[in-house]
Amino acid sequence: MENLRRIIHLSRDEAGVEGADRGPDSNAGSCPITSSAANLTSTTEAVTVASGIGFVAPKVTRAGLGEVNDRSDRRQQTEQQWLRPTTLRSMSGTTGKRKEIYKYLAPWPLYSMNWSVRPDKRFRLALGSFVEEYNNKVQIISLDEDTSEFSAKSTFDHPYPTTKIMWIPDSKGVYPDLLATSGDYLRLWRAGEPDTRLECVLNNNKNSDFCAPLTSFDWNEVDLNLVGTSSIDTTCTIWGLETSQPLGRVNLVSGHVKTQLIAHDKEVYDIAFSRAGGGRDMFASVGADGSVRMFDLRHLEHSTIIYEDPAHTPLLRLAWNKQDPNYLATVAMDSCEVIILDVRVPCTPVARLSNHRACVNGIAWAPHSSCHICTAGDDHQALIWDIQQMPRPIEDPILAYTAAEGEVNQIQWGATQPDWIAICYKTACEILRV
């Protein structure tokens, strides 16, 4: 997560934002607790890798993963030896000749990444550069399934590195083909080939020379007109999007603040909508105060703290289980383990996934299975876990992949491509068949 910290410091320093800590929340206490939430309403190179070794079943020793990092051992594994969980369905229309790994090299280091979910864009991803200066890039790439090669479809400028990129979660393809990015502000883009154009910049601090960088955001999957952002100024903001009547063939997109609330005692590092209660109104956030908090847009006068790190270590990322809204995962700063929480049993993790040998950078639940999650970290590894035996301890992952060339700083499990997981490290983006 070092990249995230560097992005935030870069944009904060250049924007001149003042102190983010608003002081302790008078209602904060031991877990579980309901606390008040103040409502402030109002030139690219594509490389295709031949079929090779992707995820493999780790060789378990008494010490745990043992030789899973040994590249010579990995090369000796064959496709017939791969462990494929029976709950991981095979891709429709695949052939025996489909490769296991596709690799794309960008012109710059990468940080953010997201799969498109449109049915007519099966293997399209958006990538965000990580260059520690104002001028950065976003690139849209697509895999040609006939030639088995990635190519860049659109590249455009972006101020500062993006802290997150997300396509509109429109699996039916009926909305405009939109892409959102966060950094100093939330921006909406209309994807095109080759030209992607900026639709709007959403800024809730227009009367100040200072801006508080956005650490993350989430796009509501049920109501696609809702986007939530998290910021280092301790707030979460819920935006309402509007698409005006078409002018010719062009629909203009804009947005307004539906509500803004002080969500944490310190910086807020991530936000994610829950599928519980209809999937529209409930969301959770994590922050530098070391807590996971849940909110309901229908009752913003209070929030519920469902977990607090015993040492108050900042929590950097969270992700909801895609099939069972009772479960979410979070990871603490510089931590080698992922914590699984059950919102019905606050305070106490139901599982800890602890086989990483360096800090965890990303977590992604399977889109089609309630008991599989993938984690990635600075140890160059992406690990897939089967957690169905909770609350018994989960000791080892069922599949492992090692990116020998670099630390994995981003991971995404394709929402409409459940057989494929994408990772980023250095200048590379790889998609791996599970």
mmCIF file of C-alpha atoms in Angstrom, residues 61-272:
data_model
loop_
_atom_site.group_PDB
_atom_site.id
_atom_site.type_symbol
_atom_site.label_atom_id
_atom_site.label_comp_id
_atom_site.label_asym_id
_atom_site.label_seq_id
_atom_site.Cartn_x
_atom_site.Cartn_y
_atom_site.Cartn_z
ATOM 1 C CA THR A 61 5.026 -28.109 4.053
ATOM 2 C CA ARG A 62 4.991 -28.045 7.817
ATOM 3 C CA ALA A 63 5.916 -24.389 7.632
ATOM 4 C CA GLY A 64 2.964 -23.567 5.381
ATOM 5 C CA LEU A 65 3.376 -22.686 1.731
ATOM 6 C CA GLY A 66 6.945 -23.907 1.631
ATOM 7 C CA GLU A 67 8.222 -23.990 -1.915
ATOM 8 C CA VAL A 68 5.346 -22.104 -3.510
ATOM 9 C CA ASN A 69 7.784 -19.326 -4.397
ATOM 10 C CA ASP A 70 10.240 -21.667 -6.098
ATOM 11 C CA ARG A 71 9.937 -20.865 -9.780
ATOM 12 C CA SER A 72 11.621 -24.091 -10.837
ATOM 13 C CA ASP A 73 8.975 -26.071 -8.967
ATOM 14 C CA ARG A 74 6.228 -24.008 -10.560
ATOM 15 C CA ARG A 75 7.543 -24.747 -14.039
ATOM 16 C CA GLN A 76 7.330 -28.462 -13.332
ATOM 17 C CA GLN A 77 3.619 -28.215 -12.623
ATOM 18 C CA THR A 78 1.371 -29.126 -15.550
ATOM 19 C CA GLU A 79 -2.149 -28.071 -16.340
ATOM 20 C CA GLN A 80 -3.346 -31.511 -15.231
ATOM 21 C CA GLN A 81 -1.857 -30.873 -11.780
ATOM 22 C CA TRP A 82 -3.633 -27.573 -11.244
ATOM 23 C CA LEU A 83 -6.194 -27.591 -8.513
ATOM 24 C CA ARG A 84 -9.447 -26.160 -9.855
ATOM 25 C CA PRO A 85 -12.151 -25.840 -7.194
ATOM 26 C CA THR A 86 -15.411 -27.349 -8.381
ATOM 27 C CA THR A 87 -17.279 -24.155 -7.510
ATOM 28 C CA LEU A 88 -15.196 -22.143 -9.956
ATOM 29 C CA ARG A 89 -17.168 -22.507 -13.163
ATOM 30 C CA SER A 90 -15.533 -22.708 -16.554
ATOM 31 C CA MET A 91 -15.891 -19.896 -19.067
ATOM 32 C CA SER A 92 -18.587 -20.427 -21.643
ATOM 33 C CA GLY A 93 -17.210 -20.708 -25.134
ATOM 34 C CA THR A 94 -13.631 -21.450 -24.105
ATOM 35 C CA THR A 95 -11.548 -23.814 -26.170
ATOM 36 C CA GLY A 96 -8.710 -26.087 -25.258
ATOM 37 C CA LYS A 97 -6.306 -23.700 -26.954
ATOM 38 C CA ARG A 98 -7.050 -20.719 -24.718
ATOM 39 C CA LYS A 99 -3.938 -19.463 -22.984
ATOM 40 C CA GLU A 100 -3.578 -19.304 -19.237
ATOM 41 C CA ILE A 101 -1.845 -15.919 -19.059
ATOM 42 C CA TYR A 102 -2.039 -12.765 -21.146
ATOM 43 C CA LYS A 103 0.398 -9.965 -20.403
ATOM 44 C CA TYR A 104 0.414 -6.309 -21.361
ATOM 45 C CA LEU A 105 3.280 -3.877 -20.799
ATOM 46 C CA ALA A 106 2.344 -0.225 -20.361
ATOM 47 C CA PRO A 107 4.710 2.705 -21.019
ATOM 48 C CA TRP A 108 4.727 3.611 -17.309
ATOM 49 C CA PRO A 109 4.372 1.965 -13.885
ATOM 50 C CA LEU A 110 0.786 0.967 -13.082
ATOM 51 C CA TYR A 111 -1.293 1.262 -9.944
ATOM 52 C CA SER A 112 -5.051 1.336 -10.516
ATOM 53 C CA MET A 113 -6.988 -1.054 -12.735
ATOM 54 C CA ASN A 114 -10.560 -2.192 -13.394
ATOM 55 C CA TRP A 115 -12.439 -4.662 -15.598
ATOM 56 C CA SER A 116 -15.216 -3.446 -17.847
ATOM 57 C CA VAL A 117 -18.502 -5.276 -17.271
ATOM 58 C CA ARG A 118 -20.211 -4.480 -20.572
ATOM 59 C CA PRO A 119 -21.247 -7.685 -22.377
ATOM 60 C CA ASP A 120 -19.787 -6.453 -25.666
ATOM 61 C CA LYS A 121 -16.406 -5.630 -24.073
ATOM 62 C CA ARG A 122 -15.478 -8.932 -22.450
ATOM 63 C CA PHE A 123 -11.752 -8.396 -22.033
ATOM 64 C CA ARG A 124 -11.470 -4.630 -21.667
ATOM 65 C CA LEU A 125 -9.608 -3.023 -18.779
ATOM 66 C CA ALA A 126 -8.727 0.503 -17.715
ATOM 67 C CA LEU A 127 -5.247 1.128 -16.327
ATOM 68 C CA GLY A 128 -3.941 4.112 -14.361
ATOM 69 C CA SER A 129 -0.290 5.166 -14.368
ATOM 70 C CA PHE A 130 1.769 5.726 -11.240
ATOM 71 C CA VAL A 131 4.164 8.595 -11.920
ATOM 72 C CA GLU A 132 5.030 10.777 -8.946
ATOM 73 C CA GLU A 133 4.214 14.065 -10.613
ATOM 74 C CA TYR A 134 1.145 15.972 -11.789
ATOM 75 C CA ASN A 135 1.025 14.542 -15.322
ATOM 76 C CA ASN A 136 -0.291 10.980 -15.435
ATOM 77 C CA LYS A 137 -2.207 8.779 -17.843
ATOM 78 C CA VAL A 138 -5.193 6.475 -18.047
ATOM 79 C CA GLN A 139 -5.227 3.831 -20.728
ATOM 80 C CA ILE A 140 -8.001 1.560 -21.978
ATOM 81 C CA ILE A 141 -6.794 -1.782 -23.302
ATOM 82 C CA SER A 142 -8.615 -4.696 -24.857
ATOM 83 C CA LEU A 143 -7.743 -8.297 -25.645
ATOM 84 C CA ASP A 144 -8.410 -9.426 -29.183
ATOM 85 C CA GLU A 145 -9.614 -12.992 -28.733
ATOM 86 C CA ASP A 146 -8.794 -13.876 -32.338
ATOM 87 C CA THR A 147 -5.164 -12.723 -32.255
ATOM 88 C CA SER A 148 -4.697 -13.272 -28.480
ATOM 89 C CA GLU A 149 -3.069 -9.874 -28.150
ATOM 90 C CA PHE A 150 -3.747 -6.837 -25.992
ATOM 91 C CA SER A 151 -3.860 -3.422 -27.641
ATOM 92 C CA ALA A 152 -4.418 0.116 -26.396
ATOM 93 C CA LYS A 153 -7.771 1.527 -27.505
ATOM 94 C CA SER A 154 -7.565 4.931 -25.844
ATOM 95 C CA THR A 155 -5.030 6.895 -23.789
ATOM 96 C CA PHE A 156 -5.733 10.192 -22.049
ATOM 97 C CA ASP A 157 -4.155 12.583 -19.562
ATOM 98 C CA HIS A 158 -5.037 12.536 -15.880
ATOM 99 C CA PRO A 159 -3.945 14.924 -13.091
ATOM 100 C CA TYR A 160 -1.942 12.961 -10.508
ATOM 101 C CA PRO A 161 -2.039 9.168 -10.326
ATOM 102 C CA THR A 162 -5.525 7.718 -9.966
ATOM 103 C CA THR A 163 -6.262 6.224 -6.558
ATOM 104 C CA LYS A 164 -9.006 4.125 -8.155
ATOM 105 C CA ILE A 165 -10.546 3.478 -11.564
ATOM 106 C CA MET A 166 -13.984 1.965 -12.055
ATOM 107 C CA TRP A 167 -16.209 1.330 -15.039
ATOM 108 C CA ILE A 168 -19.921 1.958 -14.659
ATOM 109 C CA PRO A 169 -21.294 -1.371 -13.331
ATOM 110 C CA ASP A 170 -23.716 -1.689 -16.249
ATOM 111 C CA SER A 171 -23.700 -5.364 -17.197
ATOM 112 C CA LYS A 172 -26.518 -4.879 -19.723
ATOM 113 C CA GLY A 173 -24.868 -2.088 -21.676
ATOM 114 C CA VAL A 174 -27.852 0.276 -21.586
ATOM 115 C CA TYR A 175 -26.136 3.255 -19.924
ATOM 116 C CA PRO A 176 -23.500 5.506 -21.506
ATOM 117 C CA ASP A 177 -20.078 3.842 -21.571
ATOM 118 C CA LEU A 178 -18.679 5.723 -18.577
ATOM 119 C CA LEU A 179 -15.472 5.438 -16.586
ATOM 120 C CA ALA A 180 -14.790 7.119 -13.236
ATOM 121 C CA THR A 181 -11.457 8.015 -11.643
ATOM 122 C CA SER A 182 -10.472 9.424 -8.269
ATOM 123 C CA GLY A 183 -7.442 11.482 -7.314
ATOM 124 C CA ASP A 184 -7.688 15.136 -6.420
ATOM 125 C CA TYR A 185 -11.346 15.014 -7.551
ATOM 126 C CA LEU A 186 -13.870 12.508 -8.873
ATOM 127 C CA ARG A 187 -13.977 12.596 -12.659
ATOM 128 C CA LEU A 188 -16.368 10.943 -15.096
ATOM 129 C CA TRP A 189 -15.208 10.048 -18.589
ATOM 130 C CA ARG A 190 -17.035 8.789 -21.671
ATOM 131 C CA ALA A 191 -15.004 5.963 -23.207
ATOM 132 C CA GLY A 192 -14.309 6.064 -26.896
ATOM 133 C CA GLU A 193 -11.903 4.677 -29.449
ATOM 134 C CA PRO A 194 -9.534 6.391 -29.791
ATOM 135 C CA ASP A 195 -10.831 9.487 -27.988
ATOM 136 C CA THR A 196 -12.112 9.343 -24.417
ATOM 137 C CA ARG A 197 -13.573 12.646 -23.277
ATOM 138 C CA LEU A 198 -14.063 14.177 -19.854
ATOM 139 C CA GLU A 199 -17.747 14.466 -18.949
ATOM 140 C CA CYS A 200 -17.517 16.260 -15.610
ATOM 141 C CA VAL A 201 -15.377 16.967 -12.554
ATOM 142 C CA LEU A 202 -17.230 16.519 -9.262
ATOM 143 C CA ASN A 203 -15.923 18.928 -6.626
ATOM 144 C CA ASN A 204 -17.687 19.637 -3.357
ATOM 145 C CA ASN A 205 -15.213 22.269 -2.195
ATOM 146 C CA LYS A 206 -15.557 24.976 -4.835
ATOM 147 C CA ASN A 207 -15.197 27.886 -2.407
ATOM 148 C CA SER A 208 -11.707 26.922 -1.243
ATOM 149 C CA ASP A 209 -8.240 26.925 -2.740
ATOM 150 C CA PHE A 210 -7.571 23.615 -0.999
ATOM 151 C CA CYS A 211 -8.760 20.166 -2.014
ATOM 152 C CA ALA A 212 -8.645 17.017 0.073
ATOM 153 C CA PRO A 213 -7.485 14.099 -2.094
ATOM 154 C CA LEU A 214 -9.890 11.235 -2.633
ATOM 155 C CA THR A 215 -8.538 7.886 -1.502
ATOM 156 C CA SER A 216 -11.187 5.720 -3.157
ATOM 157 C CA PHE A 217 -14.783 5.501 -4.368
ATOM 158 C CA ASP A 218 -17.462 2.956 -5.202
ATOM 159 C CA TRP A 219 -20.200 2.886 -7.830
ATOM 160 C CA ASN A 220 -23.524 1.507 -6.621
ATOM 161 C CA GLU A 221 -24.454 -1.613 -8.603
ATOM 162 C CA VAL A 222 -28.195 -1.320 -7.950
ATOM 163 C CA ASP A 223 -28.667 2.413 -8.480
ATOM 164 C CA LEU A 224 -26.119 3.423 -11.085
ATOM 165 C CA ASN A 225 -26.830 7.082 -10.330
ATOM 166 C CA LEU A 226 -25.080 6.781 -6.937
ATOM 167 C CA VAL A 227 -21.325 7.042 -6.360
ATOM 168 C CA GLY A 228 -19.661 7.244 -2.948
ATOM 169 C CA THR A 229 -16.208 8.770 -2.361
ATOM 170 C CA SER A 230 -13.811 8.655 0.596
ATOM 171 C CA SER A 231 -11.328 11.380 1.452
ATOM 172 C CA ILE A 232 -8.430 12.221 3.725
ATOM 173 C CA ASP A 233 -10.554 15.010 5.240
ATOM 174 C CA THR A 234 -12.430 12.310 7.278
ATOM 175 C CA THR A 235 -15.555 12.488 5.109
ATOM 176 C CA CYS A 236 -17.511 10.276 2.772
ATOM 177 C CA THR A 237 -19.590 11.927 0.056
ATOM 178 C CA ILE A 238 -22.510 10.370 -1.809
ATOM 179 C CA TRP A 239 -22.951 11.800 -5.293
ATOM 180 C CA GLY A 240 -26.044 11.684 -7.457
ATOM 181 C CA LEU A 241 -25.391 11.421 -11.176
ATOM 182 C CA GLU A 242 -27.673 12.706 -13.909
ATOM 183 C CA THR A 243 -27.773 12.066 -17.603
ATOM 184 C CA SER A 244 -29.661 14.850 -19.381
ATOM 185 C CA GLN A 245 -31.936 14.456 -22.380
ATOM 186 C CA PRO A 246 -29.884 13.559 -25.449
ATOM 187 C CA LEU A 247 -28.724 16.410 -27.647
ATOM 188 C CA GLY A 248 -28.484 14.725 -30.996
ATOM 189 C CA ARG A 249 -26.709 11.512 -30.027
ATOM 190 C CA VAL A 250 -24.926 12.915 -26.983
ATOM 191 C CA ASN A 251 -26.132 12.572 -23.401
ATOM 192 C CA LEU A 252 -24.525 15.061 -21.031
ATOM 193 C CA VAL A 253 -23.508 13.671 -17.640
ATOM 194 C CA SER A 254 -23.356 15.742 -14.450
ATOM 195 C CA GLY A 255 -23.536 15.181 -10.719
ATOM 196 C CA HIS A 256 -24.480 16.758 -7.412
ATOM 197 C CA VAL A 257 -23.836 16.047 -3.739
ATOM 198 C CA LYS A 258 -26.652 14.079 -2.141
ATOM 199 C CA THR A 259 -25.002 13.990 1.264
ATOM 200 C CA GLN A 260 -21.619 14.370 2.911
ATOM 201 C CA LEU A 261 -20.804 13.028 6.354
ATOM 202 C CA ILE A 262 -17.895 12.882 8.744
ATOM 203 C CA ALA A 263 -17.346 9.144 8.658
ATOM 204 C CA HIS A 264 -14.200 8.592 10.745
ATOM 205 C CA ASP A 265 -12.001 10.272 13.306
ATOM 206 C CA LYS A 266 -9.137 10.417 10.805
ATOM 207 C CA GLU A 267 -8.577 9.904 7.082
ATOM 208 C CA VAL A 268 -11.017 7.608 5.275
ATOM 209 C CA TYR A 269 -9.179 5.183 3.002
ATOM 210 C CA ASP A 270 -11.935 3.161 1.338
ATOM 211 C CA ILE A 271 -15.676 2.935 0.824
ATOM 212 C CA ALA A 272 -17.849 0.133 -0.566
#
